[in-house]
PDB file of C-alpha atoms in Angstrom:
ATOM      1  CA  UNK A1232      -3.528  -0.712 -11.248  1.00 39.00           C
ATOM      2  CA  UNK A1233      -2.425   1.219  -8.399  1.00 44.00           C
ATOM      3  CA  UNK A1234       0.117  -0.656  -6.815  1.00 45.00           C
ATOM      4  CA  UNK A1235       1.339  -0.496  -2.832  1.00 46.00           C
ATOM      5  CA  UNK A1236       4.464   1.265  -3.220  1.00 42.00           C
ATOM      6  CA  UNK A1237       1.924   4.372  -5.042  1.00 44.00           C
ATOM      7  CA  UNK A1238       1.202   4.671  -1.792  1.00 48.00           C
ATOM      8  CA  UNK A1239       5.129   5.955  -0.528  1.00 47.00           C
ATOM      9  CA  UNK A1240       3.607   9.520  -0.457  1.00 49.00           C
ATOM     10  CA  UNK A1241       2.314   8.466   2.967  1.00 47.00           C
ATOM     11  CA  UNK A1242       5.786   7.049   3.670  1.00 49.00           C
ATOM     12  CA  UNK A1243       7.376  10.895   2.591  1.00 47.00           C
ATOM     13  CA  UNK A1244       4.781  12.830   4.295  1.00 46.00           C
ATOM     14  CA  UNK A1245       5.185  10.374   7.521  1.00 46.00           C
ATOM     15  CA  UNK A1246       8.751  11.106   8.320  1.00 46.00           C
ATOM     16  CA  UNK A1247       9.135  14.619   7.074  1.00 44.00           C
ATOM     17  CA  UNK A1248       5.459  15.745   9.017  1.00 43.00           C
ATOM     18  CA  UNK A1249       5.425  17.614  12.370  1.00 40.00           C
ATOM     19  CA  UNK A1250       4.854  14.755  13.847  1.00 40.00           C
ATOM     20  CA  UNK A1251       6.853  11.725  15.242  1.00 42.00           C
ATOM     21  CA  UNK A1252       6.651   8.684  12.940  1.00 42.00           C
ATOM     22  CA  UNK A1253       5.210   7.128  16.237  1.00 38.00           C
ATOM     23  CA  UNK A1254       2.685   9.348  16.393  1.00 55.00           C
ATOM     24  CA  UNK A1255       1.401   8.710  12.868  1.00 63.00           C
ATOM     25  CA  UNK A1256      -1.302   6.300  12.303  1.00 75.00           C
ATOM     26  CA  UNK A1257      -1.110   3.168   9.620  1.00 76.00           C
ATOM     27  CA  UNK A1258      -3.919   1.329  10.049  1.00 72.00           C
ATOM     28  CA  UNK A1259      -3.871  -0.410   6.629  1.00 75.00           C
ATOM     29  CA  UNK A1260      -0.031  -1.541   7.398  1.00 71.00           C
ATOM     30  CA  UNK A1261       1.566   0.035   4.072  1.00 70.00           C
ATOM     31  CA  UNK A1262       4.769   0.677   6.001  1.00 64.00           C
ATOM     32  CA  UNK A1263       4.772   4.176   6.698  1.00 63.00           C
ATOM     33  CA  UNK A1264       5.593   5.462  10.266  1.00 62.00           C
ATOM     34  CA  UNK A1265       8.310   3.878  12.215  1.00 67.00           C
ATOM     35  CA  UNK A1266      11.014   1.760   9.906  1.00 71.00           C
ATOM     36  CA  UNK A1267      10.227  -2.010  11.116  1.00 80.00           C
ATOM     37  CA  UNK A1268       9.298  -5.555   9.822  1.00 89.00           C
ATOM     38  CA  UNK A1269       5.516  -5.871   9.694  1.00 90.00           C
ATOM     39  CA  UNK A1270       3.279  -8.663   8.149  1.00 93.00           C
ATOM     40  CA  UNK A1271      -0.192  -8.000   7.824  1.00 94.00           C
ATOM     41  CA  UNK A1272      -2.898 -10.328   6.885  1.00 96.00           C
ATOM     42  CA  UNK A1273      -6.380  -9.248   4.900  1.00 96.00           C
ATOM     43  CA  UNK A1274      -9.256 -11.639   4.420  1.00 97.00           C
ATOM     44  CA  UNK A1275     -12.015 -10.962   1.731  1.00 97.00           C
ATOM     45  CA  UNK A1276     -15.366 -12.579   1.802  1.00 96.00           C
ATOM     46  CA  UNK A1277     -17.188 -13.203  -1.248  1.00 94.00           C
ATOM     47  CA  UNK A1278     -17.587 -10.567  -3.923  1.00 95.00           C
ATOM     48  CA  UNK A1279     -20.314 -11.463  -6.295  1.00 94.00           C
ATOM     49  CA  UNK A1280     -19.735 -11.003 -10.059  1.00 92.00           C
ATOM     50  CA  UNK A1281     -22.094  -8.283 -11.236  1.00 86.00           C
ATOM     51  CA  UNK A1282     -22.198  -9.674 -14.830  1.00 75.00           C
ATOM     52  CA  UNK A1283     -22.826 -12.383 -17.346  1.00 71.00           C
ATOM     53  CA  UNK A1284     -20.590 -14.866 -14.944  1.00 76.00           C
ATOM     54  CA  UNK A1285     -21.812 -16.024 -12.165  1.00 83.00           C
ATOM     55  CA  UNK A1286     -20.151 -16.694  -9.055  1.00 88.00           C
ATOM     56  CA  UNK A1287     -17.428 -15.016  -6.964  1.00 92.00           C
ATOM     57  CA  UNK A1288     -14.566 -14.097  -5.722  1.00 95.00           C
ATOM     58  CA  UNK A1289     -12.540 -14.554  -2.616  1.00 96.00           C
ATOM     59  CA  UNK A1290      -9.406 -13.006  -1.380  1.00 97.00           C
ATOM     60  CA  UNK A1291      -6.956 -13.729   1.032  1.00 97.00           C
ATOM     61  CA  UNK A1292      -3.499 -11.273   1.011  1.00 96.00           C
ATOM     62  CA  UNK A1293      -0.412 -11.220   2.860  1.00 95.00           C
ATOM     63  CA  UNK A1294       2.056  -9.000   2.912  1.00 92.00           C
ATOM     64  CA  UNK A1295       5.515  -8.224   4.296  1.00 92.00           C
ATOM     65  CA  UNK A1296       7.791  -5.424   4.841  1.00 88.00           C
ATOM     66  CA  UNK A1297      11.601  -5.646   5.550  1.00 89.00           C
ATOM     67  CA  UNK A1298      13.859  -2.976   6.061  1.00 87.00           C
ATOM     68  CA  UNK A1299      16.859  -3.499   4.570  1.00 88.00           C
ATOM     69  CA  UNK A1300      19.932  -1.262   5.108  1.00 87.00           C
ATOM     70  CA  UNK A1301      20.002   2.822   5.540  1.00 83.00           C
ATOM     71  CA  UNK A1302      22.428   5.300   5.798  1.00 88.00           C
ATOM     72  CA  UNK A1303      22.950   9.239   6.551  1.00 87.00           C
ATOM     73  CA  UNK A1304      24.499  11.311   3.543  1.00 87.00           C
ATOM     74  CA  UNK A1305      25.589  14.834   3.946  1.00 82.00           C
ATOM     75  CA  UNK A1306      23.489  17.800   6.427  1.00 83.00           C
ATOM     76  CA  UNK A1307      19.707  15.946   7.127  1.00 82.00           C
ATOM     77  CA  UNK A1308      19.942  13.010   4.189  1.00 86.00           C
ATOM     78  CA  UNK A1309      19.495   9.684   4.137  1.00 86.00           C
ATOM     79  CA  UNK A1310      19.421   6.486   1.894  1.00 89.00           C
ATOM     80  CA  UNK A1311      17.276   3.600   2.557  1.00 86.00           C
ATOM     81  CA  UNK A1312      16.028   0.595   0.970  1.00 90.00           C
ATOM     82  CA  UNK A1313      13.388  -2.488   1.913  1.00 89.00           C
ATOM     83  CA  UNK A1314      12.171  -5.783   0.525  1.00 92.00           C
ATOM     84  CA  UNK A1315       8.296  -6.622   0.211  1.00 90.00           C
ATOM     85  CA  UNK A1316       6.428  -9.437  -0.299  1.00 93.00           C
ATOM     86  CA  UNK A1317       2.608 -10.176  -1.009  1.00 93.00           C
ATOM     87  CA  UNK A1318       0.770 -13.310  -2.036  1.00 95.00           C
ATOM     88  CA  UNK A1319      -2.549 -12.763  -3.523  1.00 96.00           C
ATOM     89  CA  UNK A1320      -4.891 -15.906  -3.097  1.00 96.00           C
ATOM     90  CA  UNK A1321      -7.897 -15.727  -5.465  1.00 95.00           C
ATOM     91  CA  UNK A1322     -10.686 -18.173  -4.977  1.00 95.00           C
ATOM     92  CA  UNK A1323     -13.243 -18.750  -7.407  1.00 92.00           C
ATOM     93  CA  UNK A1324     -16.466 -19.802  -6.662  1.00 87.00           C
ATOM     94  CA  UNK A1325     -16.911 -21.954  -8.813  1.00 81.00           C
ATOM     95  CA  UNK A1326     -14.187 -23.815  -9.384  1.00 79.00           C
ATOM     96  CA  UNK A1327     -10.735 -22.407  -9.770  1.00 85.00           C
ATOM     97  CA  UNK A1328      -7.361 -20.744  -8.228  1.00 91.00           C
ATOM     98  CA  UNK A1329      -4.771 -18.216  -8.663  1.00 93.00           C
ATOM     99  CA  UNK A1330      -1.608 -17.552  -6.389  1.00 94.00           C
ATOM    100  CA  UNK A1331      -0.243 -14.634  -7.483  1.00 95.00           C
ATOM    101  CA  UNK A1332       3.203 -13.118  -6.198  1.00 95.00           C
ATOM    102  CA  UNK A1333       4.649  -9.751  -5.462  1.00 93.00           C
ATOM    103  CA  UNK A1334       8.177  -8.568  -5.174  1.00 94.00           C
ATOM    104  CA  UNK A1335       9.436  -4.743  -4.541  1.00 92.00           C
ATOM    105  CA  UNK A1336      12.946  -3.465  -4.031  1.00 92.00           C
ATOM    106  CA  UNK A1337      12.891   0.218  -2.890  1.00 87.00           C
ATOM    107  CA  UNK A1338      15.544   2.509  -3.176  1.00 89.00           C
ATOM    108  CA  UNK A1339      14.952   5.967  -1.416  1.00 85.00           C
ATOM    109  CA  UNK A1340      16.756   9.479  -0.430  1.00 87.00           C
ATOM    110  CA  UNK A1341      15.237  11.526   1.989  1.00 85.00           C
ATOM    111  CA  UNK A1342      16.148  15.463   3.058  1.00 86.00           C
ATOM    112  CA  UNK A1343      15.352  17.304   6.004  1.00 83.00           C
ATOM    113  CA  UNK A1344      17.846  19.717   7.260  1.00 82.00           C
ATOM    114  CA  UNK A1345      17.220  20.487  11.054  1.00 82.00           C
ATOM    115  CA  UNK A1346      17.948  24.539   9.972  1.00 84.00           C
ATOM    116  CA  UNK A1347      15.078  24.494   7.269  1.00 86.00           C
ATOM    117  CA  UNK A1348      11.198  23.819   7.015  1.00 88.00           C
ATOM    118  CA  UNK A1349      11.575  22.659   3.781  1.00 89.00           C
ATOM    119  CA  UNK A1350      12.362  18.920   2.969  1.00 85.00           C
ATOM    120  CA  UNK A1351      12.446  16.435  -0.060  1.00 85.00           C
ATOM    121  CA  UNK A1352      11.862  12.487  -0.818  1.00 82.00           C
ATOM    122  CA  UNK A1353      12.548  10.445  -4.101  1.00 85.00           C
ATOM    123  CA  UNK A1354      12.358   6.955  -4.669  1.00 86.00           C
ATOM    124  CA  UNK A1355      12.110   3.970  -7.359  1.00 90.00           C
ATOM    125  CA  UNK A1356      10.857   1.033  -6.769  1.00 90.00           C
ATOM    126  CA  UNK A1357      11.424  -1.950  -9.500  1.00 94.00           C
ATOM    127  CA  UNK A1358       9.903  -5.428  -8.861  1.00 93.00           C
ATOM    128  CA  UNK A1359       8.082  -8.435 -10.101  1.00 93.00           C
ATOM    129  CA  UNK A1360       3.702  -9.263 -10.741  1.00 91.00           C
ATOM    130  CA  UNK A1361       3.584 -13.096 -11.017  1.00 92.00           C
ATOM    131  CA  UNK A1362       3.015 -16.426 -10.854  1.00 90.00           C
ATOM    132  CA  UNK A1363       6.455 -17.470 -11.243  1.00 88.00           C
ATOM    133  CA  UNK A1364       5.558 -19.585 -13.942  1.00 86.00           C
ATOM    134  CA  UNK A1365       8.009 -18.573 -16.545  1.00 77.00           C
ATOM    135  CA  UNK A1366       9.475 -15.147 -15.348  1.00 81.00           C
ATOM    136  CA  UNK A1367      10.146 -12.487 -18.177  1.00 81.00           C
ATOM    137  CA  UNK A1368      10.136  -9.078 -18.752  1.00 84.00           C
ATOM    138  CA  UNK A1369       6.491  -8.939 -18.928  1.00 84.00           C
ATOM    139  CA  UNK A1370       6.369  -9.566 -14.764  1.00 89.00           C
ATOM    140  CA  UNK A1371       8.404  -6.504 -14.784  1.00 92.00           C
ATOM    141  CA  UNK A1372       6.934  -3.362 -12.591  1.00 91.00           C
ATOM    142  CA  UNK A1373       8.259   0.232 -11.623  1.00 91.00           C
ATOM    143  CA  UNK A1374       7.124   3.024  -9.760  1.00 88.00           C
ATOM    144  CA  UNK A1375       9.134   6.143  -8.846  1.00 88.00           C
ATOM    145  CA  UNK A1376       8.295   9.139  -6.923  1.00 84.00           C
ATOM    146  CA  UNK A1377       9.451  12.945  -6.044  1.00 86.00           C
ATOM    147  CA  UNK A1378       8.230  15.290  -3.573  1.00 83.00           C
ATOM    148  CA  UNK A1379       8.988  18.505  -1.858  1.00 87.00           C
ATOM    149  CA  UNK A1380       7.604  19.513   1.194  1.00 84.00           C
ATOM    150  CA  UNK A1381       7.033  22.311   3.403  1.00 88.00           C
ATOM    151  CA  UNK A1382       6.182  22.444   7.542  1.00 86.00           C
ATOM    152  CA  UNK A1383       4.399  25.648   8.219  1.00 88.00           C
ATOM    153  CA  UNK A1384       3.610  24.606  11.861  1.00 88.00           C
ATOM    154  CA  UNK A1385       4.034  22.205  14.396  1.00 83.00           C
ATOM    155  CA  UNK A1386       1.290  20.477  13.481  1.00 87.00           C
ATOM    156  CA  UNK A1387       0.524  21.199   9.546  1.00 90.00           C
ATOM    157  CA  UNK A1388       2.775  19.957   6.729  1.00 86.00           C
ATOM    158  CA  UNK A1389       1.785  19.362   2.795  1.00 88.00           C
ATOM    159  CA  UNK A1390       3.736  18.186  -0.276  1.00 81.00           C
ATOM    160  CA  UNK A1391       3.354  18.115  -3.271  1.00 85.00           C
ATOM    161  CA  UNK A1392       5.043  16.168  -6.635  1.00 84.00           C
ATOM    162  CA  UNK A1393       4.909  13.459  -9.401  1.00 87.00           C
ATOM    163  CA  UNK A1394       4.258   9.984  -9.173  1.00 85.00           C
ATOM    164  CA  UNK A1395       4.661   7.671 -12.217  1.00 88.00           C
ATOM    165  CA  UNK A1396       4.627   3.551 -12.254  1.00 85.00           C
ATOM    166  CA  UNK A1397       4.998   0.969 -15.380  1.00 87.00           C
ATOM    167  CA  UNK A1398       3.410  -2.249 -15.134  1.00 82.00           C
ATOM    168  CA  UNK A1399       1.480  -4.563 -17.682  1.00 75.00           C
ATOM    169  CA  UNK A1400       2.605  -2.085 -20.577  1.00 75.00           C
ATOM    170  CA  UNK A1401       0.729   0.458 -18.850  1.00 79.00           C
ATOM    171  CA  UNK A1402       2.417   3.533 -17.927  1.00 83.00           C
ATOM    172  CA  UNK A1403       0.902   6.376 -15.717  1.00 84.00           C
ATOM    173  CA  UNK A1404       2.042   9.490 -14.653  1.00 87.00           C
ATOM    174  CA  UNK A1405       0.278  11.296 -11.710  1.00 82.00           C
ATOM    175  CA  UNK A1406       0.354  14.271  -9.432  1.00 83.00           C
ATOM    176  CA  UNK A1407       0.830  13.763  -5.866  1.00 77.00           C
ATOM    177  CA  UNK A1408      -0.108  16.348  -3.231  1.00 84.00           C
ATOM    178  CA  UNK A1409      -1.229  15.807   0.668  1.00 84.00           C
ATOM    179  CA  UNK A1410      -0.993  16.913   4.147  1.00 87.00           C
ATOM    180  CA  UNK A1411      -1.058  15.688   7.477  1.00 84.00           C
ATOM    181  CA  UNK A1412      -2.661  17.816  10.468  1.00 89.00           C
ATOM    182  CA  UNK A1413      -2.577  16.898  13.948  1.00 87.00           C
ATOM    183  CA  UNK A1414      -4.092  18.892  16.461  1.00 90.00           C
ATOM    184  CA  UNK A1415      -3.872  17.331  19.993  1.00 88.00           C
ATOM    185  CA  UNK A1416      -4.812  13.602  20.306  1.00 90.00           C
ATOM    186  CA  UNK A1417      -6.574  14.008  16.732  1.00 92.00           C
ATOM    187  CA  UNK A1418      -4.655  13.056  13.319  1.00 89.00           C
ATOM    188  CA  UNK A1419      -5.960  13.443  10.240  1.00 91.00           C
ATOM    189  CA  UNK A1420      -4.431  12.308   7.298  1.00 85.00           C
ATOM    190  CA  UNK A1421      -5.076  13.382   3.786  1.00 84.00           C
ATOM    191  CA  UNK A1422      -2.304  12.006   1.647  1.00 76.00           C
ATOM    192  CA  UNK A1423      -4.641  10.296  -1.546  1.00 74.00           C
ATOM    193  CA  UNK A1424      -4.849   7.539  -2.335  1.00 76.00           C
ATOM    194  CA  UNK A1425      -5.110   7.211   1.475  1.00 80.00           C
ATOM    195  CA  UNK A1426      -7.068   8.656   4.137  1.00 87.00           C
ATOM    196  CA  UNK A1427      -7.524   8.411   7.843  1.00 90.00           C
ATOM    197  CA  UNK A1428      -8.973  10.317  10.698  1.00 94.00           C
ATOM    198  CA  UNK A1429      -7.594   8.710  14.041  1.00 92.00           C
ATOM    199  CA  UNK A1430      -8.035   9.351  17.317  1.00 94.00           C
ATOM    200  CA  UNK A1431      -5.447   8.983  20.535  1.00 93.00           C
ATOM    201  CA  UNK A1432      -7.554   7.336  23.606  1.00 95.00           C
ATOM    202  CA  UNK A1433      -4.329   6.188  25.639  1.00 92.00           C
ATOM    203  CA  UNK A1434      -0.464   5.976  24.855  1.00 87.00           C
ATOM    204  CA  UNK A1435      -0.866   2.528  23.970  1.00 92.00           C
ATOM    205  CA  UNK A1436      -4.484   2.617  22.081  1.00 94.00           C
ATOM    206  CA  UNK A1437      -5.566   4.579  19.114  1.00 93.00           C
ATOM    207  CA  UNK A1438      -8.700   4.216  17.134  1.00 94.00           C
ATOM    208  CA  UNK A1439      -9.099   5.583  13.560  1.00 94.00           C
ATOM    209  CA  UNK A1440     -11.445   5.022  10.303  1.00 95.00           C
ATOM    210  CA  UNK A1441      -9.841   5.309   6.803  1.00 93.00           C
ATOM    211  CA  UNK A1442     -10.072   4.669   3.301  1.00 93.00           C
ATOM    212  CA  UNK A1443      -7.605   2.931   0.748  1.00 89.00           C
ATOM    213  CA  UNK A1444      -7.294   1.299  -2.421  1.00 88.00           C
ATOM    214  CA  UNK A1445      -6.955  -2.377  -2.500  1.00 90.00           C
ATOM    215  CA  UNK A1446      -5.848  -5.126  -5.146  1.00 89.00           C
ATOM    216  CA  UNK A1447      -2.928  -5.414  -7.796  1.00 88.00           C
ATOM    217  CA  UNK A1448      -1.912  -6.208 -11.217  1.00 89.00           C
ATOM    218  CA  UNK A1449      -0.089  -9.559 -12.407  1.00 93.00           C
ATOM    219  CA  UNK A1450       1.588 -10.967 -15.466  1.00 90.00           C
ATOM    220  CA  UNK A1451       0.594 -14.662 -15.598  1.00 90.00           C
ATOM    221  CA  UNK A1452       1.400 -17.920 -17.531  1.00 86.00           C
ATOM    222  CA  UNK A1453      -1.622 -20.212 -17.745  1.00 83.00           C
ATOM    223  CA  UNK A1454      -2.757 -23.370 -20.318  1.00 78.00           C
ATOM    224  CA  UNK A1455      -5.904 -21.236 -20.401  1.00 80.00           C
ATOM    225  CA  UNK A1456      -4.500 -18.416 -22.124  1.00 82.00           C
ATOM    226  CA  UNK A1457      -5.025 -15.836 -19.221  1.00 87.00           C
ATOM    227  CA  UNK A1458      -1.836 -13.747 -19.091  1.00 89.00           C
ATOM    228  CA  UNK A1459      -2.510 -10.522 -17.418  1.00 91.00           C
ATOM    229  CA  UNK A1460      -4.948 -10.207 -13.915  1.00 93.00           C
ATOM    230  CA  UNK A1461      -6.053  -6.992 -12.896  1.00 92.00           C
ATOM    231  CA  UNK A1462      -7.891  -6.593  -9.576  1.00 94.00           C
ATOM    232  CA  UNK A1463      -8.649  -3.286  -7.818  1.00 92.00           C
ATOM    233  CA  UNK A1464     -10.759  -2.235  -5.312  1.00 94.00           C
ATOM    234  CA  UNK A1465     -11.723   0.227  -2.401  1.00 95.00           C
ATOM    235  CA  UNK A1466     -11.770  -0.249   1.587  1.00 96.00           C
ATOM    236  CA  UNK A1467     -13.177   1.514   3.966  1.00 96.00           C
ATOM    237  CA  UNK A1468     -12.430   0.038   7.770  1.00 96.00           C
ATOM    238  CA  UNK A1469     -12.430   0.808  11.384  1.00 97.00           C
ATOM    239  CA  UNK A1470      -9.389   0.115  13.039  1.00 95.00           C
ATOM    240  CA  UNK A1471      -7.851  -0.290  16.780  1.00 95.00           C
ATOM    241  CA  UNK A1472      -4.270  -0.371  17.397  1.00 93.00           C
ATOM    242  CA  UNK A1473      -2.372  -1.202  20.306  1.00 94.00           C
ATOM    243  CA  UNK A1474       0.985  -0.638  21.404  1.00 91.00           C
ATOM    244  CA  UNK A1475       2.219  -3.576  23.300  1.00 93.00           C
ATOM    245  CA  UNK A1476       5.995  -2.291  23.686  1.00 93.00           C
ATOM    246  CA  UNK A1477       7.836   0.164  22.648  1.00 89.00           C
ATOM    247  CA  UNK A1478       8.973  -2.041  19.655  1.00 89.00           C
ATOM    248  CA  UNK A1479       5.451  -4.237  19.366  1.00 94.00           C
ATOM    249  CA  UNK A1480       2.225  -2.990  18.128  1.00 92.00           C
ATOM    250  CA  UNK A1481      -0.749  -5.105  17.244  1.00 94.00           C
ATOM    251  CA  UNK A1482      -3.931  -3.971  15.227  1.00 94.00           C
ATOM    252  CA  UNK A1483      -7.462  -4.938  13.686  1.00 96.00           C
ATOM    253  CA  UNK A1484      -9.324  -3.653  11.239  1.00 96.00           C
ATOM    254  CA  UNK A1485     -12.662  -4.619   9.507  1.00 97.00           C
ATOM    255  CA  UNK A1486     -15.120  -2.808   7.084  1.00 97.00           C
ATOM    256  CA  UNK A1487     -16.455  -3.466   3.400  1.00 98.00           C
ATOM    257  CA  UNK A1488     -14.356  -3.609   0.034  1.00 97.00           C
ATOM    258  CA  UNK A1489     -15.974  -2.022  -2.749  1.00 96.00           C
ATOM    259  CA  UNK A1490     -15.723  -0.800  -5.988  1.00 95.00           C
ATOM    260  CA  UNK A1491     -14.184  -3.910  -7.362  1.00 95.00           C
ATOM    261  CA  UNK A1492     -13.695  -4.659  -9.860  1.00 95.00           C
ATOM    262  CA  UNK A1493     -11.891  -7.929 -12.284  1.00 94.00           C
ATOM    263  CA  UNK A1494     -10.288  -8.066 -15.291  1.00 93.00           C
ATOM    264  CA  UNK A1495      -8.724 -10.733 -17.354  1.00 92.00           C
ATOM    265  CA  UNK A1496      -6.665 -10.319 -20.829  1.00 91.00           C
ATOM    266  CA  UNK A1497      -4.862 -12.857 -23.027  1.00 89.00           C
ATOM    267  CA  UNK A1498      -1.542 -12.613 -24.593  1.00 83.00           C
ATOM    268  CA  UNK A1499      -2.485 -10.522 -27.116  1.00 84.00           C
ATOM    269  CA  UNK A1500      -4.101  -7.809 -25.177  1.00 84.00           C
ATOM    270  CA  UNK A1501      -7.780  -9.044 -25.751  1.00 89.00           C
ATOM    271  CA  UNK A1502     -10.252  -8.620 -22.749  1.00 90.00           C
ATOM    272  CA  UNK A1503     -11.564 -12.084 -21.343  1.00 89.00           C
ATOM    273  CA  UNK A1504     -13.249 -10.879 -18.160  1.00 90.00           C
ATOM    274  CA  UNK A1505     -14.481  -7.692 -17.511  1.00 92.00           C
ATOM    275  CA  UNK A1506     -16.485  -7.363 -14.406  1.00 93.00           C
ATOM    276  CA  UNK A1507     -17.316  -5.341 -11.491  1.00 95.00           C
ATOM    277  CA  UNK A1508     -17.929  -6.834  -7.950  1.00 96.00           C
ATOM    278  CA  UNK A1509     -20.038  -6.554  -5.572  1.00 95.00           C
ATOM    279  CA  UNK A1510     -19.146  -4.719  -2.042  1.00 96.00           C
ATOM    280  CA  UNK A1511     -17.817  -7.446   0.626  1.00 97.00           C
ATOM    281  CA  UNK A1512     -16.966  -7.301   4.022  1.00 98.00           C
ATOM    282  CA  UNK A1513     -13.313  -7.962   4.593  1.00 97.00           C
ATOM    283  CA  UNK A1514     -10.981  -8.536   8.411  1.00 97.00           C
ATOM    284  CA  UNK A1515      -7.457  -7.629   8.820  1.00 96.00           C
ATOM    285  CA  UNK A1516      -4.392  -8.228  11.471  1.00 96.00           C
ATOM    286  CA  UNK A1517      -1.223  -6.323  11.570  1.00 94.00           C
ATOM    287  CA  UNK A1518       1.452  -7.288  13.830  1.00 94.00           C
ATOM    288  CA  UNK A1519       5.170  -4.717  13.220  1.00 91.00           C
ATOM    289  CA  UNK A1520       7.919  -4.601  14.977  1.00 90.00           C
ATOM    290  CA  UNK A1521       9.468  -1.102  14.887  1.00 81.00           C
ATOM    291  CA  UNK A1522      13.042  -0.206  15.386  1.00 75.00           C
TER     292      UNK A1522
END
């Protein structure tokens, strides 16, 4: 599982790159850019399962962002933290329905002296996978992060680190490495899991296509037996973005989720569902309100 706050390498690269976090594009509304409260809303039509069950799957997501409190420390630092939110909606078809819950506390220091090109990011990031039916220490999740960076021009950074994350008694440790080049009204962003290529039409509209993991991991109490839900997933979407205000930007996106793919597991660990899912087309709105 490859949760949402994986994705904080975008965050790092965001506000140490040569760039403006204005001028950065987040079309999938994972929070980077700008600090700001943002709710986005993702709609998934029907993924077929591409198995020995028939039927599908449906999936509608919200999620939140709220900055919380932040604070300089010594010569270019700064300590932050934010509270998000998600609600998963699975329907079945046929038959059945999970709500499934996600909380995140982040904690992060950032560096970036205004006398150096180098700069630095860590962060951890505990929280809860549920569906608050009987929380315990199995809902548990935690991802943490570390980066250095380096600008070499005014319009080329990279970074590079380790990411790890615990959730589900699954642990993984990863390397994380990406850049960000901008040359003129062009952007393109290469900071995997995440890509994007936008492009700048006006000061208030900007157009870009990207690719992005989707879906999440839950620990869940059920008289079936289910206990664990894995879904993950890959989107590729065209997006528009408009800047109302200074403060107010608006966005749509559309485009296919695929790769999917479903799993189920008991309480002790054994598989119950293991299937992959067809491609679907999915919509998207983003509405954030920057600071």
């Amino acid at each position: 599982m490859l949760s949402k706050a994986s994705l904080s390498i975008i965050a790092a690269l965001s506000l140490a790159g040569p760039l403006s976090a204005a001028e950065l594009i987040d079309p999938a509304a994972f929070g980077f850019g700008r600090p700001g409260y943002m709710v986005d809303t993702t709609v998934i039509g029907g993924q077929d399962f591409d198995g020995s069950i028939r039927g599908s799957l449906e999936v509608f997501e919200l999620r939140t962002i709220l900055p919380v409190w932040s604070t300089k420390v010594g010569e270019g630092g700064r300590i932050a933290t934010s509270l998000g939110y998600n609600i998963t909606q699975l329907n079945f078809d046929p038959g059945d329905r999970m709500d499934l819950h996600n909380l995140e506390l982040q904690v992060s220091y950032f560096w970036n002296s205004p006398t150096s090109n180098w700069w630095g990011l860590g962060f951890v990031t505990p929280g809860l996978g549920t569906d608050f039916n009987g929380i315990s220490f199995d809902d548990f999740q935690i991802s943490a992060l570390g980066l250095l960076g380096y600008k070499f021009t005014e319009t080329f950074t990279i970074a590079g680190g380790v990411f790890a994350s615990y959730a589900n008694d699954d642990g993984t440790l990863l390397p994380a490495l990406g850049f960000i080049w901008n040359p003129g009204n062009w952007t393109l962003q290469v900071t995997p899991p995440f890509m994007v290529l936008g492009y700048k039409i006006s000061d208030p509209v900007t157009v870009s296509l990207s690719m992005y993991p989707s879906g999440g991991s839950w620990d869940v109490d059920r008289q079936d037996g289910i206990n664990t839900v894995d879904l993950s997933g890959w989107q590729g979407a065209a997006s528009i973005i408009w800047k109302a205000t200074d403060k107010l930007s608006l966005s749509l996106r559309a485009g296919i989720n695929f790769a999917g793919e479903f799993e189920l597991r008991d309480t002790r660990e054994r598989v119950l569902v293991d299937e992959n899912l067809d491609p679907a087309p999915f919509g998207a709105f983003n509405i954030r309100w920057a600071f």
